[in-house]
Amino acid sequence: MSTKRTPQLSSRPHSLTPVVPDRFAPVLAELAEVSELFRAADKRLYLVGGTVRDLLGGHTSTAIDFDATTNARPDEIKRLLSGWADAMWTQGEKFGTIGARKGDRVYEITTHRAEAYHADTRKPDVEFSDAIEIDLSRRDFTINAMALELTSDSPTLVDPFNGASDLMTRTLRTPLDPDISFSDDPLRMIRAARFIARFNMNPVPELVEAVKQYKDRLEIVSAERIRDEINKLITVESPSAGLWFLVETGLADNFLPELPAMRLEHDPIHRHKDVLTHTLAVIENVHADANESFDFRITR
């Protein structure tokens, strides 16, 4: 049985905020040509995801992924990009995604989507949508559920779930009820640990409780996907807060039981009360560059 998720927007009104600070200029310039293609066809194009979050957080480099969403359907996206892009690929077309390359720049443009999930898998059935708010509601966290509208007269931030405010206050929450978000895609629970560590964020109580309730849903996630998410966590500059989150919520019991087991071992040599506290203190003091270049295979 599948469930279609429709966002409840009444408690968090749709926010449209002009965004024209100078630091956005280089990225907007990179997107000007492709934006004009959609504007001329009376279609809307939005920059989405981590790029918008990082722009708001002060990251100004143009060496970023250009992930966008649009109300144009895949056939229309292909038609608009044809003749402009140097190359185009359609492997993700059934999910609404068309990839393109222009010079050295790669773009992924996806039709607005709504999703229906089944209880035994984190892979949804995809339905196309005309509403940006519905598309944003399926994102993992509010800080990633913002969009920069590129085809209006001036760039506009679409923020129906108050992600900009959450980014400023370092608050981690989900666009929909966390029970829905984590039941639909349990991998988001481990991703929460990474964002807690990477951005020094504070999860709201209802998010923490939902993780404790749905931690066993990780059984529907492949070991490879869990491994990849953990690798991303342990290579952030200060991963210990995220690792503590995995232990405190019981998530680690499902894939790394040795970690919480360290709490039962006393640390007789160092000043910490248990081996887990000592281990996380060591991890915290390992330089991020060392983490990023470390190859776990050489320790075998």
PDB file of C-alpha atoms in Angstrom:
ATOM      1  CA  MET A   1       0.000   0.000   0.000  1.00  0.00           C
ATOM      2  CA  SER A   2       1.346   3.431  -0.877  1.00  0.00           C
ATOM      3  CA  THR A   3       0.755   6.796   0.648  1.00  0.00           C
ATOM      4  CA  LYS A   4       0.893  10.081  -1.210  1.00  0.00           C
ATOM      5  CA  ARG A   5       2.342  12.917   0.842  1.00  0.00           C
ATOM      6  CA  THR A   6       0.699  16.308   0.558  1.00  0.00           C
ATOM      7  CA  PRO A   7       2.310  19.143   2.532  1.00  0.00           C
ATOM      8  CA  GLN A   8       0.312  21.008   5.126  1.00  0.00           C
ATOM      9  CA  LEU A   9       1.267  24.614   4.497  1.00  0.00           C
ATOM     10  CA  SER A  10      -1.261  26.476   6.580  1.00  0.00           C
ATOM     11  CA  SER A  11       0.886  26.520   9.723  1.00  0.00           C
ATOM     12  CA  ARG A  12       3.953  27.679   7.804  1.00  0.00           C
ATOM     13  CA  PRO A  13       2.869  30.228   5.207  1.00  0.00           C
ATOM     14  CA  HIS A  14       4.497  30.280   1.815  1.00  0.00           C
ATOM     15  CA  SER A  15       7.427  32.673   1.982  1.00  0.00           C
ATOM     16  CA  LEU A  16       8.525  34.591  -1.093  1.00  0.00           C
ATOM     17  CA  THR A  17      11.502  36.784  -0.308  1.00  0.00           C
ATOM     18  CA  PRO A  18      13.521  38.799  -2.854  1.00  0.00           C
ATOM     19  CA  VAL A  19      17.120  37.613  -2.703  1.00  0.00           C
ATOM     20  CA  VAL A  20      19.579  39.932  -4.414  1.00  0.00           C
ATOM     21  CA  PRO A  21      22.714  40.213  -2.230  1.00  0.00           C
ATOM     22  CA  ASP A  22      25.897  40.747  -4.185  1.00  0.00           C
ATOM     23  CA  ARG A  23      27.315  37.375  -3.168  1.00  0.00           C
ATOM     24  CA  PHE A  24      24.675  35.626  -5.290  1.00  0.00           C
ATOM     25  CA  ALA A  25      25.826  37.388  -8.463  1.00  0.00           C
ATOM     26  CA  PRO A  26      28.436  34.841  -9.676  1.00  0.00           C
ATOM     27  CA  VAL A  27      26.025  31.908  -9.376  1.00  0.00           C
ATOM     28  CA  LEU A  28      23.158  33.821 -10.971  1.00  0.00           C
ATOM     29  CA  ALA A  29      25.436  34.777 -13.854  1.00  0.00           C
ATOM     30  CA  GLU A  30      26.273  31.105 -14.419  1.00  0.00           C
ATOM     31  CA  LEU A  31      22.557  30.301 -14.573  1.00  0.00           C
ATOM     32  CA  ALA A  32      21.458  33.242 -16.706  1.00  0.00           C
ATOM     33  CA  GLU A  33      21.421  31.435 -20.065  1.00  0.00           C
ATOM     34  CA  VAL A  34      19.553  28.333 -18.960  1.00  0.00           C
ATOM     35  CA  SER A  35      17.125  30.451 -16.927  1.00  0.00           C
ATOM     36  CA  GLU A  36      16.293  32.519 -19.997  1.00  0.00           C
ATOM     37  CA  LEU A  37      15.463  29.367 -21.977  1.00  0.00           C
ATOM     38  CA  PHE A  38      12.743  28.511 -19.483  1.00  0.00           C
ATOM     39  CA  ARG A  39      11.558  32.085 -19.040  1.00  0.00           C
ATOM     40  CA  ALA A  40      11.074  32.475 -22.794  1.00  0.00           C
ATOM     41  CA  ALA A  41       8.923  29.329 -22.802  1.00  0.00           C
ATOM     42  CA  ASP A  42       6.826  30.656 -19.904  1.00  0.00           C
ATOM     43  CA  LYS A  43       8.163  27.937 -17.613  1.00  0.00           C
ATOM     44  CA  ARG A  44       9.562  28.378 -14.138  1.00  0.00           C
ATOM     45  CA  LEU A  45      13.016  27.218 -13.083  1.00  0.00           C
ATOM     46  CA  TYR A  46      14.235  26.953  -9.490  1.00  0.00           C
ATOM     47  CA  LEU A  47      17.657  26.265  -8.045  1.00  0.00           C
ATOM     48  CA  VAL A  48      17.169  23.799  -5.174  1.00  0.00           C
ATOM     49  CA  GLY A  49      18.839  21.721  -2.519  1.00  0.00           C
ATOM     50  CA  GLY A  50      22.147  22.171  -0.778  1.00  0.00           C
ATOM     51  CA  THR A  51      23.276  24.861  -3.192  1.00  0.00           C
ATOM     52  CA  VAL A  52      20.565  27.239  -1.985  1.00  0.00           C
ATOM     53  CA  ARG A  53      21.341  26.366   1.626  1.00  0.00           C
ATOM     54  CA  ASP A  54      25.041  27.029   1.134  1.00  0.00           C
ATOM     55  CA  LEU A  55      24.427  30.307  -0.689  1.00  0.00           C
ATOM     56  CA  LEU A  56      22.357  31.540   2.222  1.00  0.00           C
ATOM     57  CA  GLY A  57      25.084  30.347   4.556  1.00  0.00           C
ATOM     58  CA  GLY A  58      27.679  32.480   2.787  1.00  0.00           C
ATOM     59  CA  HIS A  59      29.248  29.977   0.377  1.00  0.00           C
ATOM     60  CA  THR A  60      29.827  31.892  -2.864  1.00  0.00           C
ATOM     61  CA  SER A  61      31.884  29.571  -5.064  1.00  0.00           C
ATOM     62  CA  THR A  62      30.476  28.674  -8.478  1.00  0.00           C
ATOM     63  CA  ALA A  63      32.133  25.242  -8.198  1.00  0.00           C
ATOM     64  CA  ILE A  64      28.821  23.731  -7.143  1.00  0.00           C
ATOM     65  CA  ASP A  65      26.203  21.352  -8.443  1.00  0.00           C
ATOM     66  CA  PHE A  66      23.436  23.071 -10.362  1.00  0.00           C
ATOM     67  CA  ASP A  67      20.383  21.064  -9.359  1.00  0.00           C
ATOM     68  CA  ALA A  68      17.140  22.647 -10.476  1.00  0.00           C
ATOM     69  CA  THR A  69      13.449  21.869 -10.569  1.00  0.00           C
ATOM     70  CA  THR A  70      10.788  23.120 -12.952  1.00  0.00           C
ATOM     71  CA  ASN A  71       7.107  22.872 -13.800  1.00  0.00           C
ATOM     72  CA  ALA A  72       8.132  21.790 -17.314  1.00  0.00           C
ATOM     73  CA  ARG A  73       7.686  18.093 -18.048  1.00  0.00           C
ATOM     74  CA  PRO A  74      10.700  15.980 -19.118  1.00  0.00           C
ATOM     75  CA  ASP A  75       9.846  16.211 -22.829  1.00  0.00           C
ATOM     76  CA  GLU A  76       9.657  19.989 -22.517  1.00  0.00           C
ATOM     77  CA  ILE A  77      12.969  20.115 -20.653  1.00  0.00           C
ATOM     78  CA  LYS A  78      14.630  18.141 -23.445  1.00  0.00           C
ATOM     79  CA  ARG A  79      13.142  20.425 -26.067  1.00  0.00           C
ATOM     80  CA  LEU A  80      14.313  23.560 -24.258  1.00  0.00           C
ATOM     81  CA  LEU A  81      17.850  22.264 -23.749  1.00  0.00           C
ATOM     82  CA  SER A  82      18.196  20.822 -27.245  1.00  0.00           C
ATOM     83  CA  GLY A  83      20.469  23.006 -29.334  1.00  0.00           C
ATOM     84  CA  TRP A  84      21.749  24.867 -26.272  1.00  0.00           C
ATOM     85  CA  ALA A  85      23.438  22.071 -24.324  1.00  0.00           C
ATOM     86  CA  ASP A  86      26.620  20.468 -25.645  1.00  0.00           C
ATOM     87  CA  ALA A  87      25.399  17.098 -24.388  1.00  0.00           C
ATOM     88  CA  MET A  88      22.266  15.745 -22.796  1.00  0.00           C
ATOM     89  CA  TRP A  89      21.400  12.471 -21.027  1.00  0.00           C
ATOM     90  CA  THR A  90      18.079  10.969 -20.085  1.00  0.00           C
ATOM     91  CA  GLN A  91      18.779   7.983 -17.815  1.00  0.00           C
ATOM     92  CA  GLY A  92      16.684   9.594 -15.073  1.00  0.00           C
ATOM     93  CA  GLU A  93      13.834  10.656 -17.342  1.00  0.00           C
ATOM     94  CA  LYS A  94      11.237   8.339 -15.792  1.00  0.00           C
ATOM     95  CA  PHE A  95      11.921  10.135 -12.502  1.00  0.00           C
ATOM     96  CA  GLY A  96      11.653  13.504 -14.239  1.00  0.00           C
ATOM     97  CA  THR A  97      15.388  14.267 -14.421  1.00  0.00           C
ATOM     98  CA  ILE A  98      17.217  15.431 -17.521  1.00  0.00           C
ATOM     99  CA  GLY A  99      20.968  15.976 -17.345  1.00  0.00           C
ATOM    100  CA  ALA A 100      22.886  18.376 -19.544  1.00  0.00           C
ATOM    101  CA  ARG A 101      26.376  19.741 -20.033  1.00  0.00           C
ATOM    102  CA  LYS A 102      27.253  23.193 -21.320  1.00  0.00           C
ATOM    103  CA  GLY A 103      30.997  23.701 -21.520  1.00  0.00           C
ATOM    104  CA  ASP A 104      32.415  22.410 -18.250  1.00  0.00           C
ATOM    105  CA  ARG A 105      29.167  22.983 -16.356  1.00  0.00           C
ATOM    106  CA  VAL A 106      26.778  20.118 -15.586  1.00  0.00           C
ATOM    107  CA  TYR A 107      23.087  20.700 -14.909  1.00  0.00           C
ATOM    108  CA  GLU A 108      20.410  18.366 -13.586  1.00  0.00           C
ATOM    109  CA  ILE A 109      16.881  19.637 -14.099  1.00  0.00           C
ATOM    110  CA  THR A 110      13.934  17.724 -12.649  1.00  0.00           C
ATOM    111  CA  THR A 111      10.202  18.183 -13.044  1.00  0.00           C
ATOM    112  CA  HIS A 112       8.426  19.051  -9.773  1.00  0.00           C
ATOM    113  CA  ARG A 113       7.580  15.766  -8.093  1.00  0.00           C
ATOM    114  CA  ALA A 114       5.165  14.305  -5.590  1.00  0.00           C
ATOM    115  CA  GLU A 115       5.917  10.877  -4.184  1.00  0.00           C
ATOM    116  CA  ALA A 116       4.060   7.819  -2.895  1.00  0.00           C
ATOM    117  CA  TYR A 117       5.946   5.395  -0.649  1.00  0.00           C
ATOM    118  CA  HIS A 118       5.497   1.686   0.040  1.00  0.00           C
ATOM    119  CA  ALA A 119       6.096   0.189   3.486  1.00  0.00           C
ATOM    120  CA  ASP A 120       8.810  -2.236   2.362  1.00  0.00           C
ATOM    121  CA  THR A 121      11.044   0.131   0.381  1.00  0.00           C
ATOM    122  CA  ARG A 122      12.464   3.654   0.481  1.00  0.00           C
ATOM    123  CA  LYS A 123      12.081   3.940  -3.291  1.00  0.00           C
ATOM    124  CA  PRO A 124       8.937   5.949  -4.074  1.00  0.00           C
ATOM    125  CA  ASP A 125       6.484   5.934  -6.911  1.00  0.00           C
ATOM    126  CA  VAL A 126       6.933   9.283  -8.613  1.00  0.00           C
ATOM    127  CA  GLU A 127       4.173  11.581  -9.800  1.00  0.00           C
ATOM    128  CA  PHE A 128       4.853  14.896 -11.495  1.00  0.00           C
ATOM    129  CA  SER A 129       3.477  18.084  -9.979  1.00  0.00           C
ATOM    130  CA  ASP A 130       2.991  21.710 -10.957  1.00  0.00           C
ATOM    131  CA  ALA A 131       3.570  23.044  -7.431  1.00  0.00           C
ATOM    132  CA  ILE A 132       7.012  23.923  -6.119  1.00  0.00           C
ATOM    133  CA  GLU A 133       5.704  23.660  -2.546  1.00  0.00           C
ATOM    134  CA  ILE A 134       4.813  19.986  -2.999  1.00  0.00           C
ATOM    135  CA  ASP A 135       8.237  19.314  -4.491  1.00  0.00           C
ATOM    136  CA  LEU A 136       9.980  21.016  -1.564  1.00  0.00           C
ATOM    137  CA  SER A 137       7.878  19.128   0.976  1.00  0.00           C
ATOM    138  CA  ARG A 138       9.518  15.836  -0.037  1.00  0.00           C
ATOM    139  CA  ARG A 139      13.009  17.091   0.908  1.00  0.00           C
ATOM    140  CA  ASP A 140      14.769  15.704   3.941  1.00  0.00           C
ATOM    141  CA  PHE A 141      15.089  18.828   6.128  1.00  0.00           C
ATOM    142  CA  THR A 142      13.770  22.379   6.044  1.00  0.00           C
ATOM    143  CA  ILE A 143      17.257  23.787   5.413  1.00  0.00           C
ATOM    144  CA  ASN A 144      17.241  21.804   2.153  1.00  0.00           C
ATOM    145  CA  ALA A 145      13.610  22.606   1.331  1.00  0.00           C
ATOM    146  CA  MET A 146      14.213  26.051  -0.135  1.00  0.00           C
ATOM    147  CA  ALA A 147      14.320  27.111  -3.768  1.00  0.00           C
ATOM    148  CA  LEU A 148      15.691  30.119  -5.618  1.00  0.00           C
ATOM    149  CA  GLU A 149      13.251  31.092  -8.378  1.00  0.00           C
ATOM    150  CA  LEU A 150      15.353  32.062 -11.396  1.00  0.00           C
ATOM    151  CA  THR A 151      12.751  33.036 -13.989  1.00  0.00           C
ATOM    152  CA  SER A 152      11.010  35.902 -12.177  1.00  0.00           C
ATOM    153  CA  ASP A 153      11.985  39.530 -12.727  1.00  0.00           C
ATOM    154  CA  SER A 154      14.338  39.259  -9.746  1.00  0.00           C
ATOM    155  CA  PRO A 155      15.642  36.144  -7.962  1.00  0.00           C
ATOM    156  CA  THR A 156      13.163  35.073  -5.311  1.00  0.00           C
ATOM    157  CA  LEU A 157      13.568  32.706  -2.380  1.00  0.00           C
ATOM    158  CA  VAL A 158      10.728  30.216  -2.000  1.00  0.00           C
ATOM    159  CA  ASP A 159      10.757  29.051   1.611  1.00  0.00           C
ATOM    160  CA  PRO A 160       7.419  27.496   2.639  1.00  0.00           C
ATOM    161  CA  PHE A 161       8.895  25.654   5.631  1.00  0.00           C
ATOM    162  CA  ASN A 162      11.008  28.470   7.135  1.00  0.00           C
ATOM    163  CA  GLY A 163      14.303  26.833   6.236  1.00  0.00           C
ATOM    164  CA  ALA A 164      16.199  30.141   6.199  1.00  0.00           C
ATOM    165  CA  SER A 165      15.162  30.811   9.778  1.00  0.00           C
ATOM    166  CA  ASP A 166      16.114  27.273  10.804  1.00  0.00           C
ATOM    167  CA  LEU A 167      19.500  27.708   9.134  1.00  0.00           C
ATOM    168  CA  MET A 168      20.089  30.917  11.064  1.00  0.00           C
ATOM    169  CA  THR A 169      19.073  29.387  14.400  1.00  0.00           C
ATOM    170  CA  ARG A 170      20.763  26.037  13.640  1.00  0.00           C
ATOM    171  CA  THR A 171      17.500  24.168  14.084  1.00  0.00           C
ATOM    172  CA  LEU A 172      17.116  20.781  12.402  1.00  0.00           C
ATOM    173  CA  ARG A 173      13.559  19.811  11.509  1.00  0.00           C
ATOM    174  CA  THR A 174      11.725  18.079   8.668  1.00  0.00           C
ATOM    175  CA  PRO A 175       9.303  19.799   6.253  1.00  0.00           C
ATOM    176  CA  LEU A 176       6.585  17.251   6.992  1.00  0.00           C
ATOM    177  CA  ASP A 177       5.908  15.473  10.270  1.00  0.00           C
ATOM    178  CA  PRO A 178       9.132  13.574  11.105  1.00  0.00           C
ATOM    179  CA  ASP A 179       7.123  10.372  11.555  1.00  0.00           C
ATOM    180  CA  ILE A 180       6.240  10.622   7.873  1.00  0.00           C
ATOM    181  CA  SER A 181       9.684  11.707   6.685  1.00  0.00           C
ATOM    182  CA  PHE A 182      11.591   8.955   8.496  1.00  0.00           C
ATOM    183  CA  SER A 183       9.082   6.194   7.871  1.00  0.00           C
ATOM    184  CA  ASP A 184       9.149   7.026   4.158  1.00  0.00           C
ATOM    185  CA  ASP A 185      12.947   7.222   3.910  1.00  0.00           C
ATOM    186  CA  PRO A 186      14.779   5.879   6.983  1.00  0.00           C
ATOM    187  CA  LEU A 187      18.183   6.884   5.607  1.00  0.00           C
ATOM    188  CA  ARG A 188      17.235  10.448   6.495  1.00  0.00           C
ATOM    189  CA  MET A 189      17.732   9.539  10.156  1.00  0.00           C
ATOM    190  CA  ILE A 190      21.450   8.925   9.620  1.00  0.00           C
ATOM    191  CA  ARG A 191      21.600  12.000   7.421  1.00  0.00           C
ATOM    192  CA  ALA A 192      20.260  13.966  10.386  1.00  0.00           C
ATOM    193  CA  ALA A 193      23.361  12.956  12.342  1.00  0.00           C
ATOM    194  CA  ARG A 194      25.572  14.321   9.566  1.00  0.00           C
ATOM    195  CA  PHE A 195      23.803  17.678   9.478  1.00  0.00           C
ATOM    196  CA  ILE A 196      23.915  17.919  13.271  1.00  0.00           C
ATOM    197  CA  ALA A 197      27.683  17.474  13.086  1.00  0.00           C
ATOM    198  CA  ARG A 198      28.441  19.455   9.940  1.00  0.00           C
ATOM    199  CA  PHE A 199      26.379  22.541  10.743  1.00  0.00           C
ATOM    200  CA  ASN A 200      26.333  22.316  14.545  1.00  0.00           C
ATOM    201  CA  MET A 201      22.555  21.988  14.468  1.00  0.00           C
ATOM    202  CA  ASN A 202      20.077  21.233  17.222  1.00  0.00           C
ATOM    203  CA  PRO A 203      17.363  18.696  16.356  1.00  0.00           C
ATOM    204  CA  VAL A 204      13.870  19.559  17.551  1.00  0.00           C
ATOM    205  CA  PRO A 205      12.478  17.142  20.181  1.00  0.00           C
ATOM    206  CA  GLU A 206       9.885  15.661  17.827  1.00  0.00           C
ATOM    207  CA  LEU A 207      12.652  14.751  15.362  1.00  0.00           C
ATOM    208  CA  VAL A 208      14.631  12.955  18.074  1.00  0.00           C
ATOM    209  CA  GLU A 209      11.560  11.045  19.236  1.00  0.00           C
ATOM    210  CA  ALA A 210      10.706  10.017  15.678  1.00  0.00           C
ATOM    211  CA  VAL A 211      14.213   8.631  15.177  1.00  0.00           C
ATOM    212  CA  LYS A 212      13.890   6.561  18.353  1.00  0.00           C
ATOM    213  CA  GLN A 213      10.533   5.258  17.157  1.00  0.00           C
ATOM    214  CA  TYR A 214      11.525   4.436  13.564  1.00  0.00           C
ATOM    215  CA  LYS A 215      15.173   3.377  13.989  1.00  0.00           C
ATOM    216  CA  ASP A 216      14.325  -0.232  13.120  1.00  0.00           C
ATOM    217  CA  ARG A 217      13.065   0.928   9.707  1.00  0.00           C
ATOM    218  CA  LEU A 218      16.733   1.007   8.682  1.00  0.00           C
ATOM    219  CA  GLU A 219      16.291  -2.665   7.798  1.00  0.00           C
ATOM    220  CA  ILE A 220      14.821  -1.602   4.435  1.00  0.00           C
ATOM    221  CA  VAL A 221      17.965   0.413   3.590  1.00  0.00           C
ATOM    222  CA  SER A 222      20.874  -1.337   1.884  1.00  0.00           C
ATOM    223  CA  ALA A 223      24.156  -1.707   3.766  1.00  0.00           C
ATOM    224  CA  GLU A 224      25.901   0.196   0.984  1.00  0.00           C
ATOM    225  CA  ARG A 225      23.700   3.257   1.420  1.00  0.00           C
ATOM    226  CA  ILE A 226      24.202   3.205   5.191  1.00  0.00           C
ATOM    227  CA  ARG A 227      27.963   2.879   4.695  1.00  0.00           C
ATOM    228  CA  ASP A 228      28.045   5.824   2.309  1.00  0.00           C
ATOM    229  CA  GLU A 229      26.119   8.035   4.719  1.00  0.00           C
ATOM    230  CA  ILE A 230      28.358   7.075   7.660  1.00  0.00           C
ATOM    231  CA  ASN A 231      31.452   7.835   5.570  1.00  0.00           C
ATOM    232  CA  LYS A 232      30.074  11.306   4.920  1.00  0.00           C
ATOM    233  CA  LEU A 233      29.448  11.784   8.631  1.00  0.00           C
ATOM    234  CA  ILE A 234      32.879  10.759   9.877  1.00  0.00           C
ATOM    235  CA  THR A 235      34.684  12.988   7.376  1.00  0.00           C
ATOM    236  CA  VAL A 236      33.049  16.246   8.469  1.00  0.00           C
ATOM    237  CA  GLU A 237      35.292  18.513  10.499  1.00  0.00           C
ATOM    238  CA  SER A 238      33.713  17.682  13.884  1.00  0.00           C
ATOM    239  CA  PRO A 239      31.728  14.433  13.672  1.00  0.00           C
ATOM    240  CA  SER A 240      31.357  13.648  17.389  1.00  0.00           C
ATOM    241  CA  ALA A 241      27.966  15.357  17.866  1.00  0.00           C
ATOM    242  CA  GLY A 242      26.541  13.276  15.028  1.00  0.00           C
ATOM    243  CA  LEU A 243      28.009  10.077  16.429  1.00  0.00           C
ATOM    244  CA  TRP A 244      26.522  10.876  19.848  1.00  0.00           C
ATOM    245  CA  PHE A 245      23.157  11.331  18.121  1.00  0.00           C
ATOM    246  CA  LEU A 246      23.455   7.852  16.610  1.00  0.00           C
ATOM    247  CA  VAL A 247      24.172   6.389  20.040  1.00  0.00           C
ATOM    248  CA  GLU A 248      21.599   8.342  22.050  1.00  0.00           C
ATOM    249  CA  THR A 249      18.737   7.576  19.662  1.00  0.00           C
ATOM    250  CA  GLY A 250      19.619   3.891  19.352  1.00  0.00           C
ATOM    251  CA  LEU A 251      20.325   4.147  15.620  1.00  0.00           C
ATOM    252  CA  ALA A 252      23.869   2.851  16.005  1.00  0.00           C
ATOM    253  CA  ASP A 253      22.539  -0.383  17.527  1.00  0.00           C
ATOM    254  CA  ASN A 254      21.285  -1.349  14.067  1.00  0.00           C
ATOM    255  CA  PHE A 255      24.522  -1.076  12.090  1.00  0.00           C
ATOM    256  CA  LEU A 256      27.436  -0.321  14.457  1.00  0.00           C
ATOM    257  CA  PRO A 257      26.642  -1.906  17.850  1.00  0.00           C
ATOM    258  CA  GLU A 258      30.296  -1.680  18.878  1.00  0.00           C
ATOM    259  CA  LEU A 259      29.897   2.083  19.217  1.00  0.00           C
ATOM    260  CA  PRO A 260      27.250   2.159  21.986  1.00  0.00           C
ATOM    261  CA  ALA A 261      28.924  -0.865  23.615  1.00  0.00           C
ATOM    262  CA  MET A 262      31.897   1.363  24.400  1.00  0.00           C
ATOM    263  CA  ARG A 263      29.766   3.156  26.977  1.00  0.00           C
ATOM    264  CA  LEU A 264      29.951   0.031  29.131  1.00  0.00           C
ATOM    265  CA  GLU A 265      33.751  -0.011  29.094  1.00  0.00           C
ATOM    266  CA  HIS A 266      35.552   2.154  31.652  1.00  0.00           C
ATOM    267  CA  ASP A 267      38.548   4.231  30.620  1.00  0.00           C
ATOM    268  CA  PRO A 268      41.168   3.565  33.338  1.00  0.00           C
ATOM    269  CA  ILE A 269      43.982   5.549  31.732  1.00  0.00           C
ATOM    270  CA  HIS A 270      42.460   8.792  30.499  1.00  0.00           C
ATOM    271  CA  ARG A 271      40.235  11.315  32.235  1.00  0.00           C
ATOM    272  CA  HIS A 272      37.040  10.193  30.499  1.00  0.00           C
ATOM    273  CA  LYS A 273      34.490   8.066  32.307  1.00  0.00           C
ATOM    274  CA  ASP A 274      34.101   5.534  29.494  1.00  0.00           C
ATOM    275  CA  VAL A 275      35.779   4.372  26.307  1.00  0.00           C
ATOM    276  CA  LEU A 276      33.104   5.911  24.074  1.00  0.00           C
ATOM    277  CA  THR A 277      33.675   9.395  25.467  1.00  0.00           C
ATOM    278  CA  HIS A 278      37.427   8.995  25.019  1.00  0.00           C
ATOM    279  CA  THR A 279      37.050   7.627  21.479  1.00  0.00           C
ATOM    280  CA  LEU A 280      34.820  10.486  20.357  1.00  0.00           C
ATOM    281  CA  ALA A 281      37.212  12.996  21.913  1.00  0.00           C
ATOM    282  CA  VAL A 282      40.023  11.504  19.830  1.00  0.00           C
ATOM    283  CA  ILE A 283      37.893  11.633  16.685  1.00  0.00           C
ATOM    284  CA  GLU A 284      37.014  15.253  17.411  1.00  0.00           C
ATOM    285  CA  ASN A 285      40.692  16.169  17.532  1.00  0.00           C
ATOM    286  CA  VAL A 286      41.653  14.471  14.288  1.00  0.00           C
ATOM    287  CA  HIS A 287      42.099  17.153  11.637  1.00  0.00           C
ATOM    288  CA  ALA A 288      39.458  17.174   8.921  1.00  0.00           C
ATOM    289  CA  ASP A 289      42.094  16.920   6.186  1.00  0.00           C
ATOM    290  CA  ALA A 290      43.366  13.697   7.723  1.00  0.00           C
ATOM    291  CA  ASN A 291      39.827  12.317   7.819  1.00  0.00           C
ATOM    292  CA  GLU A 292      39.232  13.123   4.166  1.00  0.00           C
ATOM    293  CA  SER A 293      42.435  11.418   2.968  1.00  0.00           C
ATOM    294  CA  PHE A 294      42.216   8.392   5.254  1.00  0.00           C
ATOM    295  CA  ASP A 295      41.671   5.056   3.531  1.00  0.00           C
ATOM    296  CA  PHE A 296      40.097   2.485   5.829  1.00  0.00           C
ATOM    297  CA  ARG A 297      41.223  -0.338   3.537  1.00  0.00           C
ATOM    298  CA  ILE A 298      44.874   0.054   4.558  1.00  0.00           C
ATOM    299  CA  THR A 299      44.022  -0.813   8.176  1.00  0.00           C
ATOM    300  CA  ARG A 300      42.879  -4.322   7.316  1.00  0.00           C
TER     301      ARG A 300
END
